[in-house]
Coordinates of N, CA and C in Angstrom, one line a residue:
Chain Q
N22 N 125.5 85.3 108.4 CA 125.5 86.7 108.7 C 125.3 87.5 107.4
A23 N 124.1 88.2 107.3 CA 123.8 88.8 106.0 C 124.5 90.1 105.8
G24 N 124.9 90.9 106.8 CA 125.5 92.2 106.6 C 124.5 93.2 106.3
V25 N 124.6 93.8 105.1 CA 123.7 94.9 104.7 C 122.9 94.4 103.5
T26 N 121.6 94.4 103.7 CA 120.7 93.9 102.6 C 119.8 95.0 102.1
Q27 N 119.8 95.2 100.8 CA 118.9 96.2 100.2 C 117.8 95.5 99.4
T28 N 116.6 96.1 99.5 CA 115.5 95.6 98.7 C 114.8 96.9 98.1
P29 N 114.3 96.8 96.9 CA 114.5 95.7 95.9 C 115.9 95.9 95.2
K30 N 116.2 94.9 94.4 CA 117.5 95.0 93.6 C 117.4 95.7 92.3
F31 N 116.2 95.7 91.7 CA 115.9 96.4 90.5 C 114.5 97.0 90.6
R32 N 114.3 98.2 89.9 CA 113.0 98.8 89.8 C 113.0 99.7 88.7
V33 N 111.8 99.7 88.0 CA 111.6 100.7 87.0 C 110.3 101.5 87.4
L34 N 110.5 102.8 87.4 CA 109.4 103.7 87.8 C 109.0 104.7 86.7
K35 N 107.8 105.1 86.7 CA 107.4 106.1 85.7 C 107.6 107.5 86.4
T36 N 107.9 108.5 85.7 CA 108.1 109.8 86.2 C 106.8 110.2 87.1
G37 N 107.1 110.7 88.3 CA 106.1 111.1 89.2 C 105.6 110.1 90.2
Q38 N 106.0 108.8 89.9 CA 105.7 107.8 90.9 C 106.6 107.9 92.1
S39 N 106.1 107.2 93.2 CA 106.9 107.2 94.4 C 107.3 105.8 94.8
M40 N 108.4 105.7 95.6 CA 108.8 104.4 96.0 C 109.7 104.5 97.2
T41 N 109.9 103.4 97.9 CA 110.8 103.4 99.1 C 111.8 102.3 98.9
L42 N 113.1 102.6 99.1 CA 114.1 101.6 99.2 C 114.4 101.3 100.6
L43 N 114.5 100.0 100.9 CA 114.8 99.5 102.3 C 116.2 99.0 102.4
C44 N 116.8 99.4 103.5 CA 118.2 98.9 103.8 C 118.1 98.4 105.2
A45 N 118.6 97.2 105.4 CA 118.6 96.5 106.7 C 120.0 96.0 107.0
Q46 N 120.5 96.3 108.2 CA 121.8 95.7 108.6 C 121.7 95.0 109.9
D47 N 122.4 93.9 110.0 CA 122.3 93.0 111.2 C 123.6 93.1 112.0
M48 N 124.4 94.1 111.9 CA 125.7 94.2 112.6 C 125.6 95.2 113.8
N49 N 124.4 95.7 114.1 CA 124.3 96.6 115.2 C 125.0 97.9 115.1
H50 N 125.2 98.3 113.8 CA 125.9 99.6 113.5 C 125.1 100.8 113.8
E51 N 125.8 101.8 114.3 CA 125.1 103.1 114.6 C 124.9 103.9 113.3
Y52 N 125.9 104.0 112.5 CA 125.8 104.9 111.3 C 125.3 104.2 110.1
M53 N 124.4 104.8 109.3 CA 124.0 104.3 108.1 C 123.9 105.4 107.0
Y54 N 124.1 105.0 105.8 CA 124.2 106.0 104.7 C 123.4 105.5 103.4
W55 N 123.0 106.5 102.7 CA 122.5 106.2 101.3 C 123.4 107.0 100.3
Y56 N 123.9 106.2 99.3 CA 124.7 106.9 98.2 C 124.0 106.6 96.9
R57 N 124.3 107.4 95.9 CA 124.0 107.1 94.6 C 125.3 107.0 93.8
Q58 N 125.3 106.1 92.8 CA 126.5 105.9 92.0 C 126.1 106.2 90.5
D59 N 126.8 107.1 89.9 CA 126.5 107.5 88.5 C 127.9 107.4 87.8
P60 N 127.8 107.0 86.5 CA 129.1 106.9 85.7 C 129.9 108.1 85.8
G61 N 131.2 108.0 86.1 CA 132.1 109.1 86.1 C 132.0 110.0 87.3
M62 N 131.1 109.7 88.2 CA 130.9 110.6 89.4 C 131.2 109.9 90.7
G63 N 131.6 108.7 90.7 CA 131.8 108.0 92.0 C 130.5 107.9 92.8
L64 N 130.7 107.8 94.1 CA 129.6 107.7 95.0 C 129.3 109.1 95.6
R65 N 128.1 109.5 95.6 CA 127.7 110.7 96.3 C 126.7 110.5 97.4
L66 N 126.9 111.1 98.5 CA 126.1 110.9 99.7 C 124.8 111.6 99.6
I67 N 123.7 110.9 99.8 CA 122.4 111.5 99.7 C 121.9 111.9 101.1
H68 N 121.8 111.0 102.0 CA 121.5 111.2 103.4 C 122.2 110.3 104.3
Y69 N 122.3 110.6 105.5 CA 122.9 109.6 106.5 C 122.3 109.7 107.8
S70 N 122.6 108.8 108.7 CA 122.0 108.7 110.0 C 123.1 108.3 111.0
V71 N 123.2 109.0 112.1 CA 124.3 108.6 113.1 C 123.6 107.9 114.3
G72 N 122.4 107.5 114.1 CA 121.8 106.7 115.2 C 120.3 106.6 115.0
E73 N 119.6 105.7 115.7 CA 118.2 105.6 115.6 C 117.5 106.9 115.8
G74 N 116.6 107.2 115.0 CA 115.8 108.5 115.1 C 116.5 109.7 114.6
T75 N 117.7 109.6 114.0 CA 118.4 110.8 113.5 C 118.6 110.6 112.0
T76 N 118.5 111.7 111.3 CA 118.9 111.8 109.9 C 119.6 113.1 109.6
A77 N 120.3 113.1 108.5 CA 121.0 114.4 108.1 C 121.2 114.3 106.6
K78 N 121.3 115.5 106.0 CA 121.5 115.7 104.6 C 122.9 115.5 104.2
G79 N 123.1 114.8 103.1 CA 124.5 114.7 102.5 C 124.7 115.7 101.4
E80 N 125.4 115.2 100.4 CA 125.8 116.1 99.3 C 124.7 116.4 98.3
V81 N 123.8 115.4 98.1 CA 122.8 115.5 97.0 C 121.4 115.1 97.6
P82 N 120.9 115.8 98.6 CA 119.6 115.3 99.2 C 118.3 115.6 98.5
D83 N 118.3 116.6 97.5 CA 117.1 117.1 97.0 C 116.3 115.9 96.2
G84 N 115.0 115.8 96.5 CA 114.2 114.8 95.9 C 114.1 113.5 96.6
Y85 N 114.8 113.5 97.8 CA 114.8 112.2 98.6 C 114.5 112.6 100.0
N86 N 113.8 111.6 100.7 CA 113.7 111.7 102.1 C 114.1 110.3 102.8
V87 N 114.4 110.4 104.0 CA 114.8 109.2 104.7 C 114.2 109.1 106.1
S88 N 114.2 107.9 106.6 CA 113.8 107.7 108.0 C 114.6 106.5 108.6
R89 N 114.8 106.7 109.9 CA 115.6 105.6 110.7 C 114.8 105.4 112.0
L90 N 113.6 104.8 111.9 CA 112.8 104.5 113.0 C 113.3 103.3 113.9
K91 N 114.0 102.4 113.2 CA 114.7 101.3 114.0 C 116.2 101.3 113.7
K92 N 117.0 101.0 114.6 CA 118.4 101.0 114.4 C 118.9 100.2 113.2
Q93 N 118.3 99.1 113.0 CA 118.7 98.2 111.9 C 118.2 98.6 110.5
N94 N 117.3 99.5 110.4 CA 116.7 99.9 109.1 C 116.9 101.3 108.8
F95 N 117.2 101.6 107.5 CA 117.3 102.9 107.0 C 116.6 103.0 105.6
L96 N 115.5 103.8 105.6 CA 114.6 103.8 104.4 C 114.9 105.1 103.6
L97 N 115.0 104.9 102.3 CA 115.1 106.0 101.3 C 113.9 106.1 100.5
G98 N 113.3 107.3 100.5 CA 112.0 107.5 99.8 C 112.2 108.5 98.6
L99 N 111.5 108.2 97.5 CA 111.4 109.1 96.4 C 110.0 109.5 96.3
E100 N 109.6 110.7 96.6 CA 108.2 111.1 96.6 C 107.6 111.2 95.2
S101 N 108.4 111.8 94.3 CA 107.9 112.0 92.9 C 109.2 111.8 92.0
A102 N 109.3 110.6 91.5 CA 110.5 110.3 90.8 C 110.7 111.1 89.5
A103 N 112.0 111.4 89.2 CA 112.3 112.1 88.0 C 113.4 111.3 87.3
P104 N 113.5 111.5 85.9 CA 114.5 110.7 85.2 C 116.0 111.0 85.7
S105 N 116.2 112.1 86.3 CA 117.5 112.4 86.9 C 117.9 111.6 88.1
Q106 N 116.9 110.9 88.6 CA 117.1 110.0 89.7 C 117.4 108.5 89.3
T107 N 117.5 108.3 88.0 CA 118.0 107.0 87.5 C 119.4 106.9 87.9
S108 N 119.7 105.8 88.6 CA 121.0 105.6 89.2 C 121.1 104.2 89.9
V109 N 122.2 103.9 90.4 CA 122.4 102.8 91.3 C 122.5 103.3 92.7
Y110 N 121.7 102.8 93.6 CA 121.7 103.3 95.0 C 122.3 102.3 95.9
F111 N 123.2 102.7 96.7 CA 123.9 101.9 97.7 C 123.6 102.3 99.1
C112 N 123.3 101.4 99.9 CA 123.2 101.6 101.4 C 124.5 101.1 102.0
A113 N 125.0 101.8 103.0 CA 126.2 101.3 103.7 C 126.0 101.6 105.2
S114 N 126.8 100.9 106.0 CA 126.8 101.2 107.5 C 128.2 101.1 108.0
T115 N 128.4 101.9 109.1 CA 129.7 101.8 109.8 C 129.4 101.6 111.3
R116 N 130.3 101.1 112.0 CA 130.0 100.7 113.4 C 129.6 101.9 114.3
D117 N 130.5 103.0 114.3 CA 130.2 104.1 115.2 C 130.8 105.4 114.7
S118 N 131.4 105.5 113.5 CA 132.0 106.8 113.1 C 132.2 106.7 111.6
W119 N 132.7 107.9 111.1 CA 133.0 108.0 109.7 C 134.4 107.3 109.4
N120 N 135.2 107.0 110.4 CA 136.5 106.6 110.2 C 136.8 105.1 110.2
T121 N 135.7 104.3 110.3 CA 135.8 102.9 110.3 C 135.3 102.3 109.0
E122 N 135.6 101.0 108.8 CA 135.2 100.3 107.6 C 133.7 100.4 107.3
A123 N 133.4 100.8 106.1 CA 132.0 100.8 105.7 C 131.6 99.5 105.0
F124 N 130.4 99.0 105.4 CA 129.9 97.8 104.8 C 128.8 98.2 103.8
F125 N 128.8 97.7 102.6 CA 127.9 98.1 101.6 C 126.9 97.0 101.2
G126 N 125.7 97.4 100.9 CA 124.7 96.5 100.3 C 125.1 96.2 98.8
Q127 N 124.3 95.4 98.2 CA 124.7 95.1 96.8 C 124.1 96.0 95.8
G128 N 123.3 97.0 96.2 CA 122.8 98.0 95.3 C 121.4 97.8 94.8
T129 N 120.8 98.9 94.5 CA 119.5 98.9 93.8 C 119.6 99.7 92.5
R130 N 119.3 99.0 91.4 CA 119.4 99.7 90.1 C 118.0 100.3 89.8
L131 N 117.9 101.6 89.8 CA 116.6 102.3 89.6 C 116.6 103.0 88.3
T132 N 115.6 102.7 87.5 CA 115.4 103.4 86.2 C 114.1 104.2 86.3
V133 N 114.1 105.5 86.0 CA 112.9 106.3 85.9 C 112.7 106.7 84.5
V134 N 111.5 106.3 84.0 CA 111.2 106.6 82.6 C 110.1 107.6 82.4
Chain D
A16 N 138.9 123.4 100.5 CA 137.9 122.3 100.3 C 138.6 121.0 100.5
Q17 N 137.9 120.0 101.0 CA 138.5 118.7 101.1 C 137.9 117.8 100.1
S18 N 138.8 117.1 99.4 CA 138.4 116.2 98.3 C 139.4 115.2 98.0
V19 N 139.0 114.3 97.1 CA 139.9 113.2 96.7 C 139.9 113.1 95.2
T20 N 141.0 112.9 94.5 CA 141.1 112.8 93.1 C 141.8 111.5 92.7
Q21 N 141.2 110.8 91.8 CA 141.8 109.6 91.2 C 142.2 109.9 89.8
L22 N 143.5 109.7 89.5 CA 144.0 110.0 88.2 C 143.8 108.8 87.3
G23 N 143.1 108.9 86.2 CA 142.9 107.8 85.3 C 141.6 107.0 85.6
S24 N 140.6 107.2 84.7 CA 139.4 106.5 85.0 C 139.5 105.1 84.5
H25 N 140.4 104.8 83.6 CA 140.6 103.4 83.1 C 142.1 103.1 83.1
V26 N 142.4 101.9 83.6 CA 143.8 101.5 83.6 C 143.8 100.0 83.1
S27 N 144.7 99.7 82.2 CA 144.9 98.4 81.7 C 146.3 97.9 81.9
V28 N 146.4 96.7 82.4 CA 147.7 96.1 82.7 C 147.7 94.6 82.2
S29 N 148.8 94.1 81.9 CA 148.9 92.7 81.5 C 148.9 91.8 82.7
E30 N 148.4 90.6 82.6 CA 148.5 89.7 83.7 C 150.0 89.5 84.1
G31 N 150.2 89.7 85.4 CA 151.6 89.5 86.0 C 152.3 90.8 86.1
A32 N 151.8 91.9 85.5 CA 152.4 93.2 85.6 C 152.0 94.0 86.8
L33 N 152.8 95.0 87.1 CA 152.5 95.9 88.3 C 151.2 96.6 88.1
V34 N 150.5 96.7 89.1 CA 149.3 97.5 89.2 C 149.6 98.8 90.0
L35 N 149.3 99.9 89.4 CA 149.4 101.2 90.1 C 148.2 102.1 89.9
L36 N 147.4 102.3 90.9 CA 146.2 103.2 90.8 C 146.5 104.4 91.7
R37 N 146.3 105.6 91.1 CA 146.7 106.8 91.8 C 145.5 107.5 92.6
C38 N 145.8 108.0 93.7 CA 144.9 108.7 94.5 C 145.6 109.9 95.2
N39 N 145.0 111.1 95.1 CA 145.5 112.3 95.8 C 144.4 112.9 96.5
Y40 N 144.7 113.5 97.6 CA 143.7 114.2 98.4 C 144.1 115.6 98.7
S41 N 143.1 116.4 99.0 CA 143.4 117.8 99.4 C 142.8 118.0 100.7
S42 N 143.6 118.4 101.7 CA 143.1 118.6 103.0 C 144.2 119.3 103.8
S43 N 143.8 120.1 104.7 CA 144.7 120.8 105.6 C 145.1 120.0 106.8
V44 N 144.3 118.9 107.1 CA 144.6 118.0 108.2 C 144.7 116.6 107.7
P45 N 145.5 115.8 108.3 CA 145.7 114.4 107.8 C 144.4 113.7 107.9
P46 N 144.0 113.0 106.8 CA 142.7 112.3 106.8 C 142.9 110.8 107.1
Y47 N 141.8 110.2 107.2 CA 141.7 108.7 107.1 C 141.5 108.4 105.7
L48 N 142.3 107.4 105.2 CA 142.2 107.1 103.8 C 141.9 105.6 103.6
F49 N 141.1 105.3 102.5 CA 140.6 104.0 102.3 C 140.7 103.7 100.8
W50 N 140.9 102.4 100.5 CA 140.7 101.9 99.1 C 139.6 100.8 99.2
Y51 N 138.6 101.0 98.3 CA 137.5 100.0 98.2 C 137.6 99.4 96.8
V52 N 137.1 98.2 96.6 CA 137.0 97.5 95.3 C 135.5 97.2 95.1
Q53 N 135.1 97.3 93.8 CA 133.7 97.0 93.5 C 133.8 96.0 92.3
Y54 N 133.3 94.8 92.5 CA 133.2 93.8 91.4 C 131.9 94.1 90.7
P55 N 131.8 93.6 89.5 CA 130.5 93.9 88.7 C 129.3 93.5 89.5
N56 N 128.3 94.4 89.5 CA 127.0 94.1 90.1 C 127.1 93.8 91.6
Q57 N 128.1 94.4 92.2 CA 128.2 94.2 93.7 C 128.4 95.5 94.4
G58 N 128.3 95.5 95.7 CA 128.6 96.7 96.5 C 130.1 96.8 96.6
L59 N 130.6 97.8 97.4 CA 132.0 98.0 97.6 C 132.5 97.2 98.8
Q60 N 133.7 96.8 98.6 CA 134.4 96.0 99.7 C 135.7 96.7 100.1
L61 N 136.0 96.8 101.4 CA 137.2 97.4 101.8 C 138.4 96.6 101.4
L62 N 139.4 97.3 100.8 CA 140.7 96.6 100.5 C 141.7 96.9 101.6
L63 N 141.8 98.2 102.0 CA 142.7 98.6 103.0 C 142.4 100.0 103.5
K64 N 143.0 100.3 104.7 CA 142.7 101.7 105.2 C 143.9 102.2 105.9
Y65 N 144.2 103.5 105.8 CA 145.2 104.1 106.6 C 144.7 105.0 107.7
T66 N 145.2 104.7 108.9 CA 144.7 105.4 110.0 C 145.8 106.0 110.9
S67 N 146.9 106.3 110.3 CA 148.1 107.0 110.9 C 149.0 106.0 111.7
A68 N 148.7 104.8 111.7 CA 149.6 103.9 112.5 C 150.9 103.6 111.7
A69 N 150.8 103.4 110.4 CA 152.0 103.1 109.6 C 151.7 103.7 108.2
T70 N 152.8 104.2 107.5 CA 152.6 104.8 106.2 C 152.3 103.8 105.1
L71 N 152.9 102.6 105.3 CA 152.7 101.5 104.3 C 151.6 100.6 104.8
V72 N 150.5 100.5 104.1 CA 149.4 99.7 104.6 C 149.2 98.5 103.6
K73 N 149.1 97.3 104.2 CA 148.9 96.1 103.5 C 147.4 95.7 103.6
G74 N 146.8 95.3 102.4 CA 145.4 95.0 102.4 C 145.2 93.5 102.0
I75 N 144.0 93.3 101.5 CA 143.7 91.9 101.1 C 144.1 91.7 99.6
N76 N 144.2 90.5 99.2 CA 144.5 90.1 97.8 C 145.8 90.6 97.3
G77 N 146.8 90.9 98.2 CA 148.1 91.3 97.8 C 148.3 92.8 97.5
F78 N 147.2 93.6 97.7 CA 147.3 95.0 97.5 C 148.0 95.7 98.7
E79 N 148.6 96.8 98.4 CA 149.1 97.7 99.5 C 149.1 99.1 99.0
A80 N 149.2 100.1 99.9 CA 149.2 101.5 99.6 C 150.1 102.2 100.5
E81 N 150.7 103.3 100.0 CA 151.6 104.0 100.9 C 151.1 105.5 101.0
F82 N 151.0 105.9 102.2 CA 150.6 107.3 102.5 C 151.9 108.2 102.5
K83 N 151.8 109.2 101.6 CA 152.9 110.1 101.5 C 152.3 111.5 101.7
K84 N 152.6 112.0 102.9 CA 152.0 113.3 103.3 C 152.5 114.4 102.5
S85 N 153.8 114.4 102.1 CA 154.4 115.5 101.3 C 153.8 115.6 99.9
E86 N 153.3 114.5 99.4 CA 152.7 114.4 98.1 C 151.2 114.4 98.2
T87 N 150.6 114.4 99.4 CA 149.2 114.2 99.6 C 148.6 113.0 98.7
S88 N 149.3 111.9 98.8 CA 148.9 110.8 97.9 C 148.7 109.5 98.8
F89 N 148.0 108.6 98.2 CA 147.7 107.3 98.8 C 147.5 106.3 97.6
H90 N 148.6 106.1 96.8 CA 148.5 105.2 95.7 C 148.4 103.8 96.0
L91 N 147.6 103.0 95.3 CA 147.4 101.6 95.5 C 148.3 100.8 94.5
T92 N 148.9 99.8 95.0 CA 149.8 99.0 94.2 C 149.6 97.5 94.4
K93 N 150.0 96.7 93.4 CA 150.1 95.3 93.6 C 151.1 94.8 92.6
P94 N 152.1 94.0 93.1 CA 153.3 93.7 92.3 C 152.9 92.9 91.0
S95 N 151.9 92.0 91.1 CA 151.6 91.2 89.9 C 150.1 91.0 89.8
A96 N 149.6 91.6 88.7 CA 148.1 91.6 88.5 C 147.6 90.2 88.1
H97 N 146.5 89.9 88.6 CA 145.8 88.6 88.3 C 144.5 89.0 87.6
M98 N 144.0 88.0 86.8 CA 142.7 88.3 86.1 C 141.6 88.6 87.1
S99 N 141.6 88.0 88.2 CA 140.5 88.3 89.2 C 140.6 89.7 89.8
D100 N 141.6 90.5 89.5 CA 141.7 91.8 90.0 C 140.9 92.8 89.2
A101 N 140.4 92.4 88.0 CA 139.6 93.3 87.2 C 138.4 93.7 87.9
A102 N 138.3 95.0 88.1 CA 137.2 95.6 88.9 C 137.3 97.1 88.9
E103 N 136.4 97.8 89.6 CA 136.4 99.2 89.8 C 137.0 99.5 91.2
Y104 N 137.9 100.4 91.3 CA 138.6 100.7 92.5 C 138.3 102.2 92.9
F105 N 137.9 102.4 94.2 CA 137.6 103.7 94.7 C 138.5 104.1 95.8
C106 N 139.1 105.2 95.8 CA 139.8 105.8 96.9 C 138.8 106.7 97.7
A107 N 138.9 106.7 99.0 CA 138.0 107.5 99.8 C 138.7 108.1 101.0
V108 N 138.3 109.3 101.4 CA 138.9 109.9 102.5 C 137.8 110.3 103.5
S109 N 138.2 110.3 104.8 CA 137.2 110.9 105.8 C 138.0 111.7 106.8
F110 N 137.4 112.6 107.4 CA 138.0 113.5 108.4 C 137.2 113.4 109.7
T111 N 137.9 113.5 110.8 CA 137.2 113.4 112.1 C 136.0 114.2 112.1
G112 N 134.9 113.6 112.4 CA 133.6 114.3 112.5 C 133.0 114.6 111.2
N113 N 133.5 114.1 110.1 CA 133.0 114.5 108.8 C 132.8 113.3 107.9
Q114 N 132.2 113.4 106.8 CA 131.8 112.3 106.0 C 132.9 111.7 105.1
F115 N 132.6 110.6 104.5 CA 133.5 110.0 103.5 C 133.3 110.8 102.2
Y116 N 134.5 111.0 101.5 CA 134.4 111.5 100.2 C 135.1 110.5 99.3
F117 N 134.3 110.1 98.3 CA 134.8 109.1 97.3 C 135.4 109.7 96.1
G118 N 136.4 109.1 95.5 CA 136.9 109.5 94.2 C 136.0 109.0 93.2
T119 N 136.2 109.3 91.9 CA 135.3 109.0 90.8 C 135.6 107.5 90.3
G120 N 136.6 106.9 90.9 CA 136.8 105.5 90.5 C 137.8 105.3 89.4
T121 N 138.5 104.1 89.4 CA 139.3 103.7 88.3 C 139.0 102.3 88.0
S122 N 138.7 102.1 86.7 CA 138.3 100.7 86.2 C 139.6 100.0 85.8
L123 N 139.9 98.9 86.4 CA 141.1 98.1 86.1 C 140.7 97.0 85.2
T124 N 141.4 96.9 84.0 CA 141.3 95.8 83.1 C 142.6 95.0 83.1
V125 N 142.5 93.7 83.2 CA 143.7 92.9 83.2 C 143.7 92.1 81.9
I126 N 144.8 92.2 81.1 CA 144.8 91.6 79.8 C 145.6 90.3 79.9
P127 N 145.0 89.2 79.4 CA 145.7 87.9 79.5 C 147.0 87.9 78.8

């Protein structure tokens, strides 16, 4: 049982390049989330989805886009990377609401130079 | 505004000593409360959660937390620290129909 899987695990981008982070969960969860983790700031919600075909903005959505075409996948896109987007990105999922246990992927460490 | 505050970004304890990690929340309604642990280079794992069934919540690895409404607190404790407890700990809150809010984290160091 893989749980939540993120790819890639590491990436270095040049300013202005684009990339997509993939999150896949095999638990049939309805809710999926993308967070970024920065030193001293905890986890901040970028975007989330409450079901297939739905997305919504979180606390820090600027510079990111997301898609949830399939229930098990949640993609995070950076159209034009900036150094301020250097961070560790975590995907998470919950069964059916905000109030249940969140399962996290192992993270993607992104550096924008 | 609804938020969560963790006092102390770094806590050091001796092996075998009491672990106390502090978490306070601000909210006009009772929230759902969680503690997560993050080991180096890994994602977060749930330690325990409070969902109004009981004020004292027991979690994995010997950790427990007590919900105190009057103090708006949900501090995490463990009677005797073990070397394997060294990690980053996050308090999180959620409210019905709203998102999780994570604290800024507390890094726990256990001294042999």
